[in-house]
Amino acid sequence: MIELGAAPQADATLIEDVTEADFMAKVVEASRTVPVIVDFWAPWCGPCKTLGPQLEAAVTAAKGAVRMAKVNVDEAQSIAGQLQIQSIPTVYAFWQGQPIDGFQGAVPESELKAFVDRVVQASGGDASGGLDEAMAAAEEMLEQGAAADAAQIFGAILGEEPNHAGAYGGMVRAHIATGDLEQAEAVLNGAPAEISSAPELEAAHAQLELAKQAQNAGPVTELRAQVEKTPDDHQARFDLAQALYAGGDADAAVTELLEIFRRDREWNDGAAKAQLFTIFEALKPNDPVVLNGRRKLSSLIFA
């Protein structure tokens, strides 16, 4: 049973103001069980006013996998001196009683998230609050054919994190697997605008397009016979590629599309190349079909 992470903690100990008197207890000793990120700031520091809230949000999003201590250097000059804080904002991460990472100055929110993730990973924790484990379980279910069960988990993940691009993509793929293309399209269209260009959704869009094509795919045997009879019948070869992909043979489909491109790269406004890119987007980037197909396409383009 996969238990999804709870909502971000409201525990007062997750983000605390720390003084010289309790720095040892709330940072050094506390870091022996959970990483503690220390934000050295001061009321007069402009960049601190931006960095602080952003760092708090990143720590909160980690759902308890890391804590944060806020240290006012004006009131903790001894600690600042011991740690050689020369400018603020300065951020240090403590684990097992020792600083393991840090940075100075304001940084973009994306870098803050990466910093928090890095600190959590260094301690062997999970910044996703269990969502990564749930995603892995849902993906395994989908691969094993339990698409309905996978869809339920993807939906639960979205309940925890509404902007989870991976869960949206998984939900689309689950509906495609059950043959409910209308619902798959509704899910895709309902994704938040801020993640609409995420790779997971781009892949889901390509998979949905190919699934729609598969509904009208002709019989492979007849199409192959037509291509063998008339090799320059590009439409027949294109239809054969669609039928092959619909039958689960992506490699053969790519081969036929590459042959169309070799014979006439401009046929039907470059339809073969466009279809190749759709297949490449639908598959995983490291899939051998993608790697070999892209290499062969490049060879043809620059031949």
GROMACS .gro file of C-alpha atoms in nm:
model
  303
    1MET     CA    1   0.000   0.000   0.000
    2ILE     CA    2   0.149   0.332  -0.105
    3GLU     CA    3   0.093   0.614   0.139
    4LEU     CA    4   0.110   0.956  -0.016
    5GLY     CA    5   0.278   1.242   0.168
    6ALA     CA    6   0.070   1.460   0.391
    7ALA     CA    7   0.017   1.827   0.323
    8PRO     CA    8   0.317   2.050   0.401
    9GLN     CA    9   0.378   2.051   0.774
   10ALA     CA   10   0.246   2.332   0.987
   11ASP     CA   11   0.472   2.217   1.275
   12ALA     CA   12   0.627   2.520   1.440
   13THR     CA   13   0.960   2.336   1.460
   14LEU     CA   14   0.990   2.308   1.080
   15ILE     CA   15   1.099   2.673   1.039
   16GLU     CA   16   1.229   2.847   1.347
   17ASP     CA   17   1.406   3.163   1.457
   18VAL     CA   18   1.727   3.048   1.623
   19THR     CA   19   1.950   3.244   1.859
   20GLU     CA   20   2.304   3.195   1.982
   21ALA     CA   21   2.164   3.032   2.295
   22ASP     CA   22   1.985   2.752   2.113
   23PHE     CA   23   2.193   2.725   1.793
   24MET     CA   24   2.374   2.415   1.921
   25ALA     CA   25   2.051   2.237   2.010
   26LYS     CA   26   1.828   2.344   1.720
   27VAL     CA   27   2.090   2.326   1.443
   28VAL     CA   28   2.394   2.115   1.528
   29GLU     CA   29   2.223   1.850   1.743
   30ALA     CA   30   1.896   1.856   1.550
   31SER     CA   31   2.085   1.792   1.226
   32ARG     CA   32   2.185   1.447   1.354
   33THR     CA   33   1.833   1.326   1.273
   34VAL     CA   34   1.716   1.560   0.995
   35PRO     CA   35   1.908   1.814   0.782
   36VAL     CA   36   1.883   2.174   0.896
   37ILE     CA   37   1.918   2.462   0.652
   38VAL     CA   38   2.034   2.783   0.820
   39ASP     CA   39   1.945   3.121   0.671
   40PHE     CA   40   2.176   3.395   0.800
   41TRP     CA   41   1.997   3.727   0.752
   42ALA     CA   42   1.944   4.074   0.897
   43PRO     CA   43   1.648   4.315   0.899
   44TRP     CA   44   1.839   4.573   0.694
   45CYS     CA   45   1.933   4.323   0.418
   46GLY     CA   46   1.720   4.378   0.105
   47PRO     CA   47   1.800   4.048  -0.074
   48CYS     CA   48   1.728   3.861   0.251
   49LYS     CA   49   1.365   3.976   0.236
   50THR     CA   50   1.326   3.799  -0.099
   51LEU     CA   51   1.539   3.491  -0.035
   52GLY     CA   52   1.396   3.410   0.308
   53PRO     CA   53   1.032   3.350   0.206
   54GLN     CA   54   1.137   3.161  -0.108
   55LEU     CA   55   1.364   2.935   0.095
   56GLU     CA   56   1.087   2.880   0.350
   57ALA     CA   57   0.853   2.774   0.069
   58ALA     CA   58   1.111   2.527  -0.067
   59VAL     CA   59   1.167   2.381   0.280
   60THR     CA   60   0.793   2.354   0.345
   61ALA     CA   61   0.745   2.178   0.010
   62ALA     CA   62   0.993   1.911   0.124
   63LYS     CA   63   0.725   1.798   0.373
   64GLY     CA   64   0.945   1.755   0.677
   65ALA     CA   65   1.247   1.601   0.506
   66VAL     CA   66   1.448   1.910   0.605
   67ARG     CA   67   1.414   2.189   0.860
   68MET     CA   68   1.512   2.556   0.851
   69ALA     CA   69   1.670   2.783   1.108
   70LYS     CA   70   1.664   3.161   1.066
   71VAL     CA   71   1.957   3.337   1.231
   72ASN     CA   72   1.964   3.716   1.263
   73VAL     CA   73   2.336   3.794   1.238
   74ASP     CA   74   2.290   4.124   1.424
   75GLU     CA   75   2.182   3.922   1.727
   76ALA     CA   76   2.413   3.625   1.674
   77GLN     CA   77   2.745   3.783   1.590
   78SER     CA   78   2.943   3.514   1.770
   79ILE     CA   79   2.790   3.235   1.557
   80ALA     CA   80   2.835   3.442   1.240
   81GLY     CA   81   3.199   3.494   1.331
   82GLN     CA   82   3.263   3.126   1.403
   83LEU     CA   83   3.116   3.029   1.065
   84GLN     CA   84   3.301   3.315   0.891
   85ILE     CA   85   2.984   3.474   0.753
   86GLN     CA   86   3.122   3.765   0.549
   87SER     CA   87   2.809   3.874   0.363
   88ILE     CA   88   2.439   3.806   0.375
   89PRO     CA   89   2.224   3.637   0.283
   90THR     CA   90   2.433   3.326   0.344
   91VAL     CA   91   2.279   2.982   0.367
   92TYR     CA   92   2.437   2.670   0.515
   93ALA     CA   93   2.298   2.318   0.534
   94PHE     CA   94   2.391   2.106   0.837
   95TRP     CA   95   2.377   1.727   0.850
   96GLN     CA   96   2.515   1.504   1.122
   97GLY     CA   97   2.637   1.813   1.306
   98GLN     CA   98   2.846   1.945   1.016
   99PRO     CA   99   2.785   2.197   0.734
  100ILE     CA  100   2.761   1.999   0.408
  101ASP     CA  101   2.651   2.260   0.154
  102GLY     CA  102   2.575   2.628   0.120
  103PHE     CA  103   2.569   2.943  -0.091
  104GLN     CA  104   2.585   3.322  -0.064
  105GLY     CA  105   2.355   3.583  -0.212
  106ALA     CA  106   2.010   3.559  -0.363
  107VAL     CA  107   1.951   3.279  -0.614
  108PRO     CA  108   1.658   3.185  -0.842
  109GLU     CA  109   1.375   2.978  -0.695
  110SER     CA  110   1.469   2.684  -0.918
  111GLU     CA  111   1.816   2.679  -0.764
  112LEU     CA  112   1.668   2.693  -0.415
  113LYS     CA  113   1.457   2.386  -0.486
  114ALA     CA  114   1.761   2.207  -0.629
  115PHE     CA  115   1.960   2.304  -0.319
  116VAL     CA  116   1.693   2.166  -0.085
  117ASP     CA  117   1.662   1.847  -0.291
  118ARG     CA  118   2.040   1.804  -0.283
  119VAL     CA  119   2.050   1.842   0.093
  120VAL     CA  120   1.765   1.596   0.144
  121GLN     CA  121   1.927   1.341  -0.087
  122ALA     CA  122   2.259   1.375   0.098
  123SER     CA  123   2.079   1.265   0.413
  124GLY     CA  124   1.902   0.977   0.239
  125GLY     CA  125   1.563   1.144   0.268
  126ASP     CA  126   1.274   1.196   0.029
  127ALA     CA  127   1.181   1.557  -0.048
  128SER     CA  128   0.870   1.445  -0.235
  129GLY     CA  129   0.686   1.330   0.077
  130GLY     CA  130   0.632   0.987  -0.076
  131LEU     CA  131   0.510   1.112  -0.414
  132ASP     CA  132   0.814   0.971  -0.596
  133GLU     CA  133   0.741   0.627  -0.452
  134ALA     CA  134   0.376   0.658  -0.551
  135MET     CA  135   0.474   0.762  -0.905
  136ALA     CA  136   0.703   0.461  -0.939
  137ALA     CA  137   0.426   0.228  -0.820
  138ALA     CA  138   0.174   0.381  -1.061
  139GLU     CA  139   0.416   0.353  -1.353
  140GLU     CA  140   0.478  -0.013  -1.269
  141MET     CA  141   0.104  -0.080  -1.258
  142LEU     CA  142   0.063   0.089  -1.596
  143GLU     CA  143   0.339  -0.126  -1.747
  144GLN     CA  144   0.173  -0.439  -1.607
  145GLY     CA  145  -0.162  -0.349  -1.760
  146ALA     CA  146  -0.341  -0.229  -1.447
  147ALA     CA  147  -0.425   0.106  -1.605
  148ALA     CA  148  -0.734   0.177  -1.392
  149ASP     CA  149  -0.540   0.125  -1.068
  150ALA     CA  150  -0.256   0.339  -1.201
  151ALA     CA  151  -0.502   0.617  -1.285
  152GLN     CA  152  -0.628   0.616  -0.926
  153ILE     CA  153  -0.276   0.665  -0.790
  154PHE     CA  154  -0.196   0.935  -1.045
  155GLY     CA  155  -0.517   1.109  -0.937
  156ALA     CA  156  -0.420   1.082  -0.570
  157ILE     CA  157  -0.080   1.235  -0.648
  158LEU     CA  158  -0.252   1.527  -0.822
  159GLY     CA  159  -0.464   1.569  -0.512
  160GLU     CA  160  -0.141   1.619  -0.316
  161GLU     CA  161   0.043   1.822  -0.580
  162PRO     CA  162  -0.191   1.974  -0.843
  163ASN     CA  163   0.097   2.083  -1.067
  164HIS     CA  164   0.270   1.744  -1.082
  165ALA     CA  165   0.346   1.714  -1.455
  166GLY     CA  166   0.448   1.350  -1.424
  167ALA     CA  167   0.114   1.255  -1.268
  168TYR     CA  168  -0.078   1.445  -1.536
  169GLY     CA  169   0.118   1.266  -1.807
  170GLY     CA  170   0.061   0.935  -1.634
  171MET     CA  171  -0.312   0.998  -1.608
  172VAL     CA  172  -0.329   1.069  -1.980
  173ARG     CA  173  -0.137   0.750  -2.060
  174ALA     CA  174  -0.360   0.548  -1.828
  175HIS     CA  175  -0.673   0.664  -2.010
  176ILE     CA  176  -0.507   0.592  -2.344
  177ALA     CA  177  -0.432   0.240  -2.220
  178THR     CA  178  -0.800   0.183  -2.135
  179GLY     CA  179  -0.903   0.317  -2.476
  180ASP     CA  180  -1.076   0.625  -2.335
  181LEU     CA  181  -0.912   0.880  -2.562
  182GLU     CA  182  -1.181   1.139  -2.497
  183GLN     CA  183  -1.104   1.138  -2.125
  184ALA     CA  184  -0.730   1.137  -2.197
  185GLU     CA  185  -0.774   1.453  -2.404
  186ALA     CA  186  -0.987   1.614  -2.134
  187VAL     CA  187  -0.716   1.551  -1.875
  188LEU     CA  188  -0.450   1.690  -2.107
  189ASN     CA  189  -0.654   2.001  -2.180
  190GLY     CA  190  -0.721   2.049  -1.811
  191ALA     CA  191  -0.355   2.062  -1.710
  192PRO     CA  192  -0.247   2.393  -1.550
  193ALA     CA  193  -0.099   2.639  -1.798
  194GLU     CA  194   0.227   2.666  -1.605
  195ILE     CA  195   0.313   2.301  -1.674
  196SER     CA  196   0.164   2.274  -2.023
  197SER     CA  197   0.507   2.264  -2.186
  198ALA     CA  198   0.657   2.014  -1.941
  199PRO     CA  199   0.826   1.716  -2.113
  200GLU     CA  200   0.583   1.472  -1.948
  201LEU     CA  201   0.285   1.652  -2.102
  202GLU     CA  202   0.455   1.693  -2.439
  203ALA     CA  203   0.508   1.317  -2.440
  204ALA     CA  204   0.148   1.252  -2.338
  205HIS     CA  205   0.024   1.479  -2.618
  206ALA     CA  206   0.230   1.285  -2.872
  207GLN     CA  207   0.105   0.953  -2.734
  208LEU     CA  208  -0.254   1.071  -2.759
  209GLU     CA  209  -0.204   1.183  -3.118
  210LEU     CA  210  -0.058   0.845  -3.209
  211ALA     CA  211  -0.341   0.664  -3.029
  212LYS     CA  212  -0.596   0.858  -3.234
  213GLN     CA  213  -0.414   0.759  -3.552
  214ALA     CA  214  -0.414   0.396  -3.440
  215GLN     CA  215  -0.794   0.393  -3.442
  216ASN     CA  216  -0.789   0.431  -3.820
  217ALA     CA  217  -0.480   0.224  -3.892
  218GLY     CA  218  -0.518  -0.025  -4.175
  219PRO     CA  219  -0.411  -0.390  -4.186
  220VAL     CA  220  -0.033  -0.429  -4.184
  221THR     CA  221  -0.027  -0.721  -4.428
  222GLU     CA  222  -0.221  -0.539  -4.699
  223LEU     CA  223  -0.029  -0.216  -4.656
  224ARG     CA  224   0.305  -0.396  -4.669
  225ALA     CA  225   0.201  -0.570  -4.988
  226GLN     CA  226   0.106  -0.235  -5.141
  227VAL     CA  227   0.443  -0.083  -5.045
  228GLU     CA  228   0.633  -0.379  -5.187
  229LYS     CA  229   0.431  -0.351  -5.508
  230THR     CA  230   0.476   0.027  -5.538
  231PRO     CA  231   0.775   0.144  -5.331
  232ASP     CA  232   0.716   0.509  -5.422
  233ASP     CA  233   0.362   0.506  -5.285
  234HIS     CA  234   0.453   0.726  -4.991
  235GLN     CA  235   0.099   0.742  -4.856
  236ALA     CA  236   0.081   0.363  -4.837
  237ARG     CA  237   0.419   0.354  -4.662
  238PHE     CA  238   0.305   0.627  -4.422
  239ASP     CA  239  -0.013   0.429  -4.347
  240LEU     CA  240   0.202   0.121  -4.295
  241ALA     CA  241   0.414   0.311  -4.042
  242GLN     CA  242   0.100   0.412  -3.854
  243ALA     CA  243  -0.027   0.054  -3.854
  244LEU     CA  244   0.307  -0.079  -3.735
  245TYR     CA  245   0.318   0.169  -3.447
  246ALA     CA  246  -0.041   0.086  -3.357
  247GLY     CA  247   0.064  -0.279  -3.342
  248GLY     CA  248   0.343  -0.200  -3.100
  249ASP     CA  249   0.635  -0.207  -3.343
  250ALA     CA  250   0.774   0.146  -3.308
  251ASP     CA  251   1.111   0.046  -3.451
  252ALA     CA  252   0.959  -0.078  -3.778
  253ALA     CA  253   0.739   0.231  -3.798
  254VAL     CA  254   1.043   0.456  -3.767
  255THR     CA  255   1.221   0.256  -4.038
  256GLU     CA  256   0.936   0.311  -4.285
  257LEU     CA  257   0.916   0.683  -4.206
  258LEU     CA  258   1.290   0.720  -4.254
  259GLU     CA  259   1.253   0.551  -4.593
  260ILE     CA  260   0.988   0.804  -4.695
  261PHE     CA  261   1.217   1.085  -4.584
  262ARG     CA  262   1.508   0.933  -4.779
  263ARG     CA  263   1.301   0.909  -5.095
  264ASP     CA  264   1.123   1.247  -5.068
  265ARG     CA  265   1.180   1.455  -4.758
  266GLU     CA  266   0.929   1.719  -4.869
  267TRP     CA  267   0.645   1.476  -4.937
  268ASN     CA  268   0.315   1.600  -4.795
  269ASP     CA  269   0.476   1.906  -4.637
  270GLY     CA  270   0.735   1.699  -4.455
  271ALA     CA  271   0.482   1.461  -4.300
  272ALA     CA  272   0.735   1.180  -4.250
  273LYS     CA  273   0.971   1.397  -4.048
  274ALA     CA  274   0.683   1.538  -3.842
  275GLN     CA  275   0.559   1.187  -3.767
  276LEU     CA  276   0.908   1.080  -3.666
  277PHE     CA  277   0.927   1.363  -3.416
  278THR     CA  278   0.584   1.270  -3.279
  279ILE     CA  279   0.706   0.915  -3.217
  280PHE     CA  280   1.031   1.039  -3.063
  281GLU     CA  281   0.835   1.263  -2.824
  282ALA     CA  282   0.601   0.979  -2.729
  283LEU     CA  283   0.884   0.744  -2.632
  284LYS     CA  284   1.137   0.786  -2.352
  285PRO     CA  285   1.440   0.998  -2.456
  286ASN     CA  286   1.680   0.710  -2.392
  287ASP     CA  287   1.473   0.452  -2.579
  288PRO     CA  288   1.697   0.277  -2.837
  289VAL     CA  289   1.431   0.341  -3.102
  290VAL     CA  290   1.461   0.715  -3.036
  291LEU     CA  291   1.840   0.718  -3.018
  292ASN     CA  292   1.886   0.515  -3.336
  293GLY     CA  293   1.606   0.695  -3.518
  294ARG     CA  294   1.743   1.040  -3.442
  295ARG     CA  295   2.092   0.933  -3.548
  296LYS     CA  296   1.968   0.793  -3.880
  297LEU     CA  297   1.750   1.098  -3.943
  298SER     CA  298   2.048   1.327  -3.882
  299SER     CA  299   2.255   1.124  -4.125
  300LEU     CA  300   1.988   1.166  -4.392
  301ILE     CA  301   1.951   1.538  -4.326
  302PHE     CA  302   2.322   1.608  -4.353
  303ALA     CA  303   2.400   1.355  -4.622
   0.00000   0.00000   0.00000
